[in-house]
CSV table of C-alpha atoms and ligand atoms in Angstrom, one decimal:
chain,number,residue,atom,x,y,z
P,574,MET,CA,-25.8,-1.3,-9.2
P,575,SER,CA,-22.3,-0.1,-8.6
P,576,ILE,CA,-20.5,-3.2,-9.6
P,577,SER,CA,-21.9,-6.1,-11.4
P,578,VAL,CA,-19.8,-9.2,-12.1
P,579,GLN,CA,-21.6,-12.1,-14.0
P,580,LYS,CA,-20.0,-15.5,-14.6
P,581,VAL,CA,-16.5,-14.1,-15.0
P,582,THR,CA,-13.6,-16.5,-15.8
P,583,LYS,CA,-10.0,-15.4,-16.3
P,584,LEU,CA,-7.5,-17.7,-17.8
P,585,TYR,CA,-3.8,-17.0,-17.8
P,586,GLY,CA,-2.8,-19.6,-20.4
P,587,GLU,CA,-3.9,-22.8,-18.9
P,588,GLN,CA,-4.4,-21.4,-15.4
P,589,ARG,CA,-7.8,-20.4,-14.2
P,590,ALA,CA,-7.2,-17.4,-12.0
P,591,LEU,CA,-11.0,-16.7,-11.8
P,592,ASN,CA,-13.6,-19.4,-12.1
P,593,ASP,CA,-17.2,-18.4,-12.9
P,594,VAL,CA,-17.3,-15.5,-10.4
P,595,SER,CA,-20.5,-13.6,-9.9
P,596,PHE,CA,-21.5,-10.9,-7.5
P,597,ASP,CA,-23.2,-7.5,-7.3
P,598,ILE,CA,-22.2,-4.6,-5.1
P,599,GLN,CA,-24.8,-1.9,-4.3
P,600,PRO,CA,-24.0,1.8,-4.1
P,601,GLY,CA,-22.6,2.8,-0.7
P,602,GLU,CA,-21.5,-0.7,0.4
P,603,ILE,CA,-18.0,-1.2,1.8
P,604,VAL,CA,-17.1,-4.7,0.7
P,605,GLY,CA,-14.0,-6.6,2.0
P,606,PHE,CA,-12.5,-9.0,-0.6
P,607,LEU,CA,-10.7,-11.5,1.5
P,608,GLY,CA,-8.5,-14.3,0.3
P,609,PRO,CA,-5.0,-15.8,0.6
P,610,ASN,CA,-2.2,-14.9,-1.8
P,611,GLY,CA,-2.9,-16.1,-5.3
P,612,ALA,CA,-6.7,-16.4,-4.8
P,613,GLY,CA,-7.5,-14.0,-7.7
P,614,LYS,CA,-8.2,-10.8,-5.8
P,615,SER,CA,-5.9,-8.5,-7.9
P,616,THR,CA,-7.0,-10.2,-11.1
P,617,MET,CA,-10.7,-9.4,-10.3
P,618,MET,CA,-9.8,-5.8,-9.4
P,619,LYS,CA,-7.8,-5.3,-12.6
P,620,ILE,CA,-10.8,-6.5,-14.6
P,621,ILE,CA,-13.2,-4.2,-12.8
P,622,THR,CA,-10.9,-1.2,-13.4
P,623,CYS,CA,-10.4,-2.1,-17.1
P,624,TYR,CA,-6.7,-2.9,-16.7
P,625,LEU,CA,-7.2,-6.5,-17.8
P,626,PRO,CA,-9.9,-8.1,-20.0
P,627,GLN,CA,-11.8,-11.1,-18.7
P,628,SER,CA,-11.8,-14.3,-20.7
P,629,MET,CA,-15.5,-15.0,-20.2
P,630,GLY,CA,-18.4,-13.3,-18.5
P,631,LYS,CA,-19.7,-9.7,-18.1
P,632,VAL,CA,-18.6,-6.9,-15.8
P,633,SER,CA,-20.1,-3.5,-15.5
P,634,VAL,CA,-19.5,-0.5,-13.3
P,635,CYS,CA,-22.4,2.0,-12.7
P,636,GLY,CA,-24.1,0.3,-15.6
P,637,PHE,CA,-21.2,0.7,-18.0
P,638,ASP,CA,-19.6,-2.4,-19.5
P,639,VAL,CA,-15.9,-2.6,-18.9
P,640,GLY,CA,-15.1,-3.8,-22.4
P,641,GLU,CA,-17.4,-1.5,-24.4
P,642,LYS,CA,-17.5,1.6,-22.3
P,643,SER,CA,-14.1,1.6,-20.6
P,644,MET,CA,-13.7,5.4,-20.7
P,645,ARG,CA,-16.9,5.8,-18.8
P,646,VAL,CA,-15.9,3.1,-16.3
P,647,ARG,CA,-12.5,4.9,-15.7
P,648,GLU,CA,-14.4,8.1,-14.9
P,649,LYS,CA,-16.5,6.2,-12.3
P,650,VAL,CA,-13.8,4.2,-10.7
P,651,GLY,CA,-10.8,5.1,-8.5
P,652,TYR,CA,-8.2,2.5,-8.2
P,653,LEU,CA,-5.4,1.9,-5.8
P,654,PRO,CA,-3.3,-0.9,-7.3
P,655,GLU,CA,-1.5,-3.5,-5.2
P,656,HIS,CA,2.0,-2.2,-5.8
P,657,ASN,CA,1.0,1.4,-5.9
P,658,PRO,CA,3.2,2.5,-8.8
P,659,LEU,CA,4.0,6.0,-7.8
P,660,TYR,CA,6.5,8.2,-9.7
P,661,LEU,CA,9.1,8.3,-7.0
P,662,GLU,CA,11.0,11.2,-8.5
P,663,MET,CA,8.0,13.5,-8.6
P,664,TYR,CA,6.9,15.8,-5.8
P,665,VAL,CA,3.6,15.1,-4.1
P,666,LYS,CA,1.9,18.2,-5.4
P,667,GLU,CA,3.4,17.8,-8.9
P,668,TYR,CA,2.3,14.2,-9.1
P,669,LEU,CA,-1.3,14.9,-8.1
P,670,ALA,CA,-1.4,17.9,-10.5
P,671,PHE,CA,-0.3,15.5,-13.2
P,672,ILE,CA,-3.0,13.0,-12.4
P,673,ALA,CA,-5.6,15.8,-12.3
P,674,GLY,CA,-4.4,16.8,-15.7
P,675,LEU,CA,-4.9,13.3,-17.0
P,676,HIS,CA,-8.5,13.4,-15.9
P,677,GLY,CA,-9.0,16.8,-17.4
P,678,ILE,CA,-10.1,18.4,-14.1
P,679,SER,CA,-11.1,22.0,-14.6
P,680,LYS,CA,-9.5,23.6,-11.5
P,681,PRO,CA,-6.6,21.3,-10.9
P,682,LYS,CA,-4.8,23.4,-8.3
P,683,ARG,CA,-7.7,23.7,-6.0
P,684,LYS,CA,-8.5,20.0,-6.4
P,685,VAL,CA,-5.0,19.0,-5.5
P,686,GLU,CA,-5.1,21.1,-2.4
P,687,GLU,CA,-8.5,19.6,-1.5
P,688,MET,CA,-7.2,16.0,-1.9
P,689,ILE,CA,-4.0,16.8,0.1
P,690,ALA,CA,-6.1,18.0,3.0
P,691,LEU,CA,-8.6,15.1,2.7
P,692,VAL,CA,-6.0,12.3,3.0
P,693,GLY,CA,-3.9,14.1,5.5
P,694,LEU,CA,-0.8,15.0,3.4
P,695,THR,CA,-0.5,18.6,4.3
P,696,VAL,CA,2.7,18.3,6.2
P,697,GLU,CA,4.4,16.2,3.5
P,698,GLN,CA,3.0,18.0,0.5
P,699,ARG,CA,6.3,19.6,-0.6
P,700,LYS,CA,8.4,16.4,-0.5
P,701,PRO,CA,9.3,14.1,-3.3
P,702,ILE,CA,7.4,10.9,-3.1
P,703,ARG,CA,10.7,9.0,-2.7
P,704,ALA,CA,11.1,10.7,0.7
P,705,LEU,CA,7.7,9.6,2.1
P,706,SER,CA,7.1,6.6,4.4
P,707,LYS,CA,5.0,3.7,3.0
P,708,GLY,CA,2.0,5.0,4.9
P,709,TYR,CA,2.3,8.4,3.3
P,710,ARG,CA,2.8,6.9,-0.1
P,711,GLN,CA,-0.4,5.0,0.4
P,712,ARG,CA,-2.1,8.4,1.1
P,713,VAL,CA,-0.8,9.7,-2.1
P,714,GLY,CA,-2.2,6.6,-3.8
P,715,LEU,CA,-5.5,7.2,-2.2
P,716,ALA,CA,-5.5,10.9,-3.3
P,717,GLN,CA,-4.6,9.8,-6.8
P,718,ALA,CA,-7.5,7.3,-6.8
P,719,MET,CA,-10.1,9.8,-5.7
P,720,ILE,CA,-9.0,13.0,-7.4
P,721,HIS,CA,-11.7,12.8,-10.1
P,722,ASP,CA,-14.3,12.1,-7.5
P,723,PRO,CA,-15.3,8.6,-8.5
P,724,ASP,CA,-18.4,6.8,-7.2
P,725,VAL,CA,-16.5,3.6,-6.8
P,726,LEU,CA,-13.2,2.9,-5.1
P,727,ILE,CA,-11.2,-0.2,-5.7
P,728,LEU,CA,-8.4,-0.6,-3.2
P,729,ASP,CA,-6.0,-3.5,-3.6
P,730,GLU,CA,-4.5,-4.4,-0.2
P,731,PRO,CA,-4.3,-0.8,0.9
P,732,THR,CA,-2.7,-1.6,4.3
P,733,THR,CA,-0.2,-4.3,3.3
P,734,GLY,CA,3.3,-3.4,4.3
P,735,LEU,CA,2.3,-0.7,6.7
P,736,ASP,CA,3.2,-0.5,10.4
P,737,PRO,CA,0.4,-0.8,13.0
P,738,ASN,CA,0.0,2.9,13.4
P,739,GLN,CA,-0.2,3.5,9.7
P,740,ILE,CA,-2.6,0.6,9.3
P,741,GLU,CA,-4.9,2.2,11.9
P,742,GLU,CA,-4.7,5.6,10.1
P,743,ILE,CA,-5.4,4.2,6.6
P,744,ARG,CA,-8.2,2.1,7.9
P,745,SER,CA,-10.0,5.0,9.5
P,746,LEU,CA,-9.4,7.1,6.3
P,747,ILE,CA,-11.0,4.3,4.2
P,748,LYS,CA,-13.9,4.0,6.7
P,749,ASN,CA,-14.6,7.8,6.4
P,750,LEU,CA,-14.3,7.7,2.6
P,751,GLY,CA,-16.7,4.8,2.5
P,752,GLU,CA,-19.5,7.0,3.9
P,753,GLN,CA,-19.9,8.6,0.5
P,754,LYS,CA,-18.6,6.0,-1.9
P,755,THR,CA,-18.9,2.3,-2.9
P,756,VAL,CA,-15.7,0.6,-1.7
P,757,MET,CA,-14.3,-2.7,-2.6
P,758,MET,CA,-11.0,-3.5,-0.8
P,759,SER,CA,-8.9,-6.6,-0.8
P,760,THR,CA,-7.0,-7.9,2.1
P,761,HIS,CA,-5.8,-11.2,3.5
P,762,ILE,CA,-6.4,-10.0,7.1
P,763,MET,CA,-9.7,-11.1,8.7
P,764,GLN,CA,-9.6,-8.4,11.4
P,765,GLU,CA,-9.3,-5.7,8.7
P,766,VAL,CA,-12.6,-6.7,7.1
P,767,GLU,CA,-14.3,-6.6,10.5
P,768,ALA,CA,-12.9,-3.2,11.3
P,769,ILE,CA,-14.0,-1.5,8.1
P,770,CYS,CA,-16.5,-3.5,6.0
P,771,ASP,CA,-20.3,-4.0,5.9
P,772,ARG,CA,-19.9,-7.2,3.8
P,773,VAL,CA,-17.3,-9.8,3.2
P,774,MET,CA,-16.7,-11.9,0.1
P,775,ILE,CA,-14.1,-14.6,0.4
P,776,ILE,CA,-12.3,-15.9,-2.6
P,777,ASN,CA,-10.2,-19.0,-2.7
P,778,LYS,CA,-8.5,-20.4,-5.8
P,779,GLY,CA,-10.5,-18.3,-8.1
P,780,SER,CA,-13.9,-19.0,-6.7
P,781,ILE,CA,-16.1,-17.1,-4.3
P,782,VAL,CA,-16.5,-19.4,-1.3
P,783,ALA,CA,-18.5,-17.1,1.0
P,784,ASP,CA,-20.4,-13.9,0.8
P,785,ASP,CA,-21.9,-12.6,4.0
P,786,SER,CA,-22.5,-9.5,6.2
P,787,ALA,CA,-19.6,-8.5,8.4
P,788,ALA,CA,-22.0,-8.6,11.3
P,789,ASN,CA,-22.6,-12.3,10.8
P,790,LEU,CA,-19.0,-12.8,10.5
P,791,ARG,CA,-18.4,-11.0,13.8
P,792,GLN,CA,-21.1,-13.1,15.5
P,793,MET,CA,-19.4,-16.3,14.3
P,794,ARG,CA,-16.0,-15.1,15.4
P,795,LYS,CA,-17.2,-14.1,18.8
P,796,GLN,CA,-18.0,-17.7,19.5
P,797,SER,CA,-14.9,-19.0,17.8
P,798,GLN,CA,-11.8,-17.7,19.4
P,799,THR,CA,-8.2,-18.3,18.6
P,800,VAL,CA,-5.6,-17.2,21.3
P,801,GLU,CA,-2.0,-17.7,21.8
P,802,VAL,CA,-1.0,-18.5,25.3
P,803,GLU,CA,2.4,-19.0,26.9
P,804,PHE,CA,3.0,-20.7,30.2
P,805,ASP,CA,6.0,-20.5,32.5
P,806,GLY,CA,6.5,-24.3,32.3
P,807,LYS,CA,5.4,-27.5,30.7
P,808,ILE,CA,1.7,-28.2,30.2
P,809,ALA,CA,0.3,-31.3,28.5
P,810,ALA,CA,-1.8,-30.9,25.4
P,811,SER,CA,-4.3,-33.3,27.0
P,812,GLU,CA,-4.7,-30.9,29.9
P,813,LEU,CA,-5.5,-28.0,27.6
P,814,ARG,CA,-7.9,-30.1,25.6
P,815,LYS,CA,-9.9,-30.8,28.8
P,816,ILE,CA,-10.7,-27.1,29.3
P,817,LYS,CA,-14.3,-26.3,28.7
P,818,GLY,CA,-14.9,-24.8,25.2
P,819,VAL,CA,-11.5,-25.7,23.8
P,820,ARG,CA,-11.8,-27.3,20.4
P,821,GLN,CA,-8.2,-27.6,19.3
P,822,VAL,CA,-4.7,-27.0,20.6
P,823,GLU,CA,-1.5,-26.6,18.6
P,824,PRO,CA,1.9,-26.4,20.1
P,825,LEU,CA,4.1,-23.5,19.1
P,826,GLU,CA,7.7,-22.9,20.1
P,827,GLY,CA,8.7,-23.1,23.7
P,828,GLN,CA,5.8,-23.3,26.1
P,829,ARG,CA,3.5,-21.4,23.7
P,830,TRP,CA,0.3,-22.8,22.4
P,831,LEU,CA,-2.3,-21.9,19.9
P,832,VAL,CA,-5.7,-22.6,21.4
P,833,ARG,CA,-9.0,-22.6,19.4
P,834,ALA,CA,-12.2,-22.5,21.3
P,835,ASP,CA,-15.9,-22.3,20.7
P,836,THR,CA,-17.4,-20.5,23.6
P,837,GLU,CA,-19.6,-17.5,24.5
P,838,GLY,CA,-17.3,-16.1,27.2
P,839,ASP,CA,-13.7,-15.0,26.7
P,840,ILE,CA,-11.5,-18.0,26.6
P,841,ARG,CA,-8.6,-15.9,27.8
P,842,ALA,CA,-10.2,-15.7,31.3
P,843,THR,CA,-10.7,-19.5,31.3
P,844,LEU,CA,-7.1,-20.1,30.3
P,845,PHE,CA,-5.9,-17.7,33.0
P,846,GLN,CA,-7.9,-19.5,35.6
P,847,PHE,CA,-6.6,-22.9,34.3
P,848,ALA,CA,-3.0,-21.6,34.8
P,849,VAL,CA,-3.8,-20.5,38.3
P,850,ASN,CA,-5.3,-23.9,39.2
P,851,SER,CA,-2.3,-25.7,37.7
P,852,ASN,CA,0.1,-23.5,39.7
P,853,ARG,CA,1.5,-22.0,36.5
P,854,SER,CA,1.9,-18.5,35.4
P,855,VAL,CA,0.7,-17.1,32.1
P,856,LEU,CA,3.5,-15.2,30.3
P,857,THR,CA,1.6,-14.3,27.2
P,858,LEU,CA,-2.0,-14.3,26.4
P,859,LYS,CA,-3.2,-12.7,23.2
P,860,VAL,CA,-5.8,-13.0,20.6
P,861,ALA,CA,-4.2,-14.6,17.5
P,862,GLU,CA,-5.0,-13.6,14.0
P,863,GLN,CA,-7.6,-16.0,12.8
P,864,ARG,CA,-6.4,-18.2,10.0
P,865,LEU,CA,-8.2,-18.0,6.7
P,866,GLU,CA,-8.8,-21.7,6.6
P,867,ASP,CA,-10.7,-21.5,9.8
P,868,VAL,CA,-12.8,-18.6,8.5
P,869,PHE,CA,-13.5,-20.5,5.3
P,870,ARG,CA,-14.6,-23.5,7.3
P,871,GLU,CA,-16.8,-21.5,9.6
P,872,LEU,CA,-18.4,-19.5,6.8
P,873,THR,CA,-19.0,-22.4,4.5
P,874,THR,CA,-20.2,-25.0,6.9
P,875,ASN,CA,-23.9,-24.6,7.9
P,876,GLU,CA,-24.6,-23.7,11.4
E,468,ADP,P1,-4.2,-12.3,-5.3
E,468,ADP,O1,-4.2,-10.9,-5.7
E,468,ADP,O2,-5.4,-12.8,-4.6
E,468,ADP,O3,-2.9,-12.7,-4.6
E,468,ADP,P2,-3.8,-12.7,-8.2
E,468,ADP,O4,-5.0,-12.2,-8.9
E,468,ADP,O5,-2.6,-11.8,-8.2
E,468,ADP,O6,-4.1,-13.2,-6.7
E,468,ADP,O7,-3.3,-14.1,-8.9
E,468,ADP,C1,-4.2,-15.1,-9.1
E,468,ADP,C2,-3.5,-16.2,-9.8
E,468,ADP,O8,-3.2,-15.9,-11.1
E,468,ADP,C3,-2.1,-16.6,-9.1
E,468,ADP,O9,-2.0,-18.0,-9.2
E,468,ADP,C4,-1.1,-15.9,-10.0
E,468,ADP,O10,0.1,-16.5,-10.0
E,468,ADP,C5,-1.8,-15.9,-11.4
E,468,ADP,N1,-1.4,-14.7,-12.2
E,468,ADP,C6,-1.6,-13.4,-11.8
E,468,ADP,N2,-1.2,-12.6,-12.8
E,468,ADP,C7,-0.7,-13.3,-13.8
E,468,ADP,C8,-0.2,-13.1,-15.0
E,468,ADP,N3,0.0,-11.8,-15.5
E,468,ADP,N4,0.2,-14.1,-15.8
E,468,ADP,C9,0.1,-15.4,-15.3
E,468,ADP,N5,-0.5,-15.7,-14.2
E,468,ADP,C10,-0.9,-14.7,-13.4
E,469,MG,MG1,-3.1,-9.4,-5.1
């Protein structure tokens, strides 16, 4: 077992940040840890990486208990914290050499070069971290997390705050890394989990509310579509509701609507046809980010 979490509760004073959480992660799995802000994702990850003690329950990594064998756990785990606290004044190479030193790596210079190549930092390697874009800083964070060749990677919202191109780059980097390692990554973006993970755990208010394969999730989402559509003039909600497959419509600003549909085919085609039949034009038609509440509901209600 790579990660074993048994009946873990975390109290911050009166507040229960984690409530009786249990799960196991097998070697080689890429697990998405999905949940809204404040759900308890970072707290769980800090406990797994020995940065915070749990109030109750047991956690082990590669068979080592986080409380009793924290040094061994730290050897096994690479951790990218949420607010990746890099030393901004240091140079990329200098910083990574410093981290290699902390781990007592035998040939630090070679290792630093290897990591720089692995995460795609070659062009930026001589710059101070302060001068790097957020995407490149995340790469430094990933290099830092992996420099001691850990079996398990814990990545806390690795793509938050990045622009779409950077997101794509970091996602594919994580996907590649995941071929050799056990990865647990948190995110509040549904699509991210689908793009990268084998399995998804959803946490809400400190409790795990769903734990399923990403394939099942994809299957469910294929039938449940959320799109944003904008027409060039007024359309009544009742008209939209009559469209086959449409489950719910929600007005946005102007002539824009959020349409939720349960259907096998692509609802965008249906909406387009509807506009044509109504003598309207479609100005915008795009797949909307699925809201977590919908995902919760879909994953937790039985089919
Ligand atoms: P997430 O990472 O999913 O956004 P967190 O684990 O950061 O959630 O937080 C879970 C809950 O615990 C939140 O309500 C947060 O306000 C609270 N919390 C987190 N860290 C602390 C702390 N150090 N002291 C008190 N409350 C905290
Ligand atoms: Mg967090």
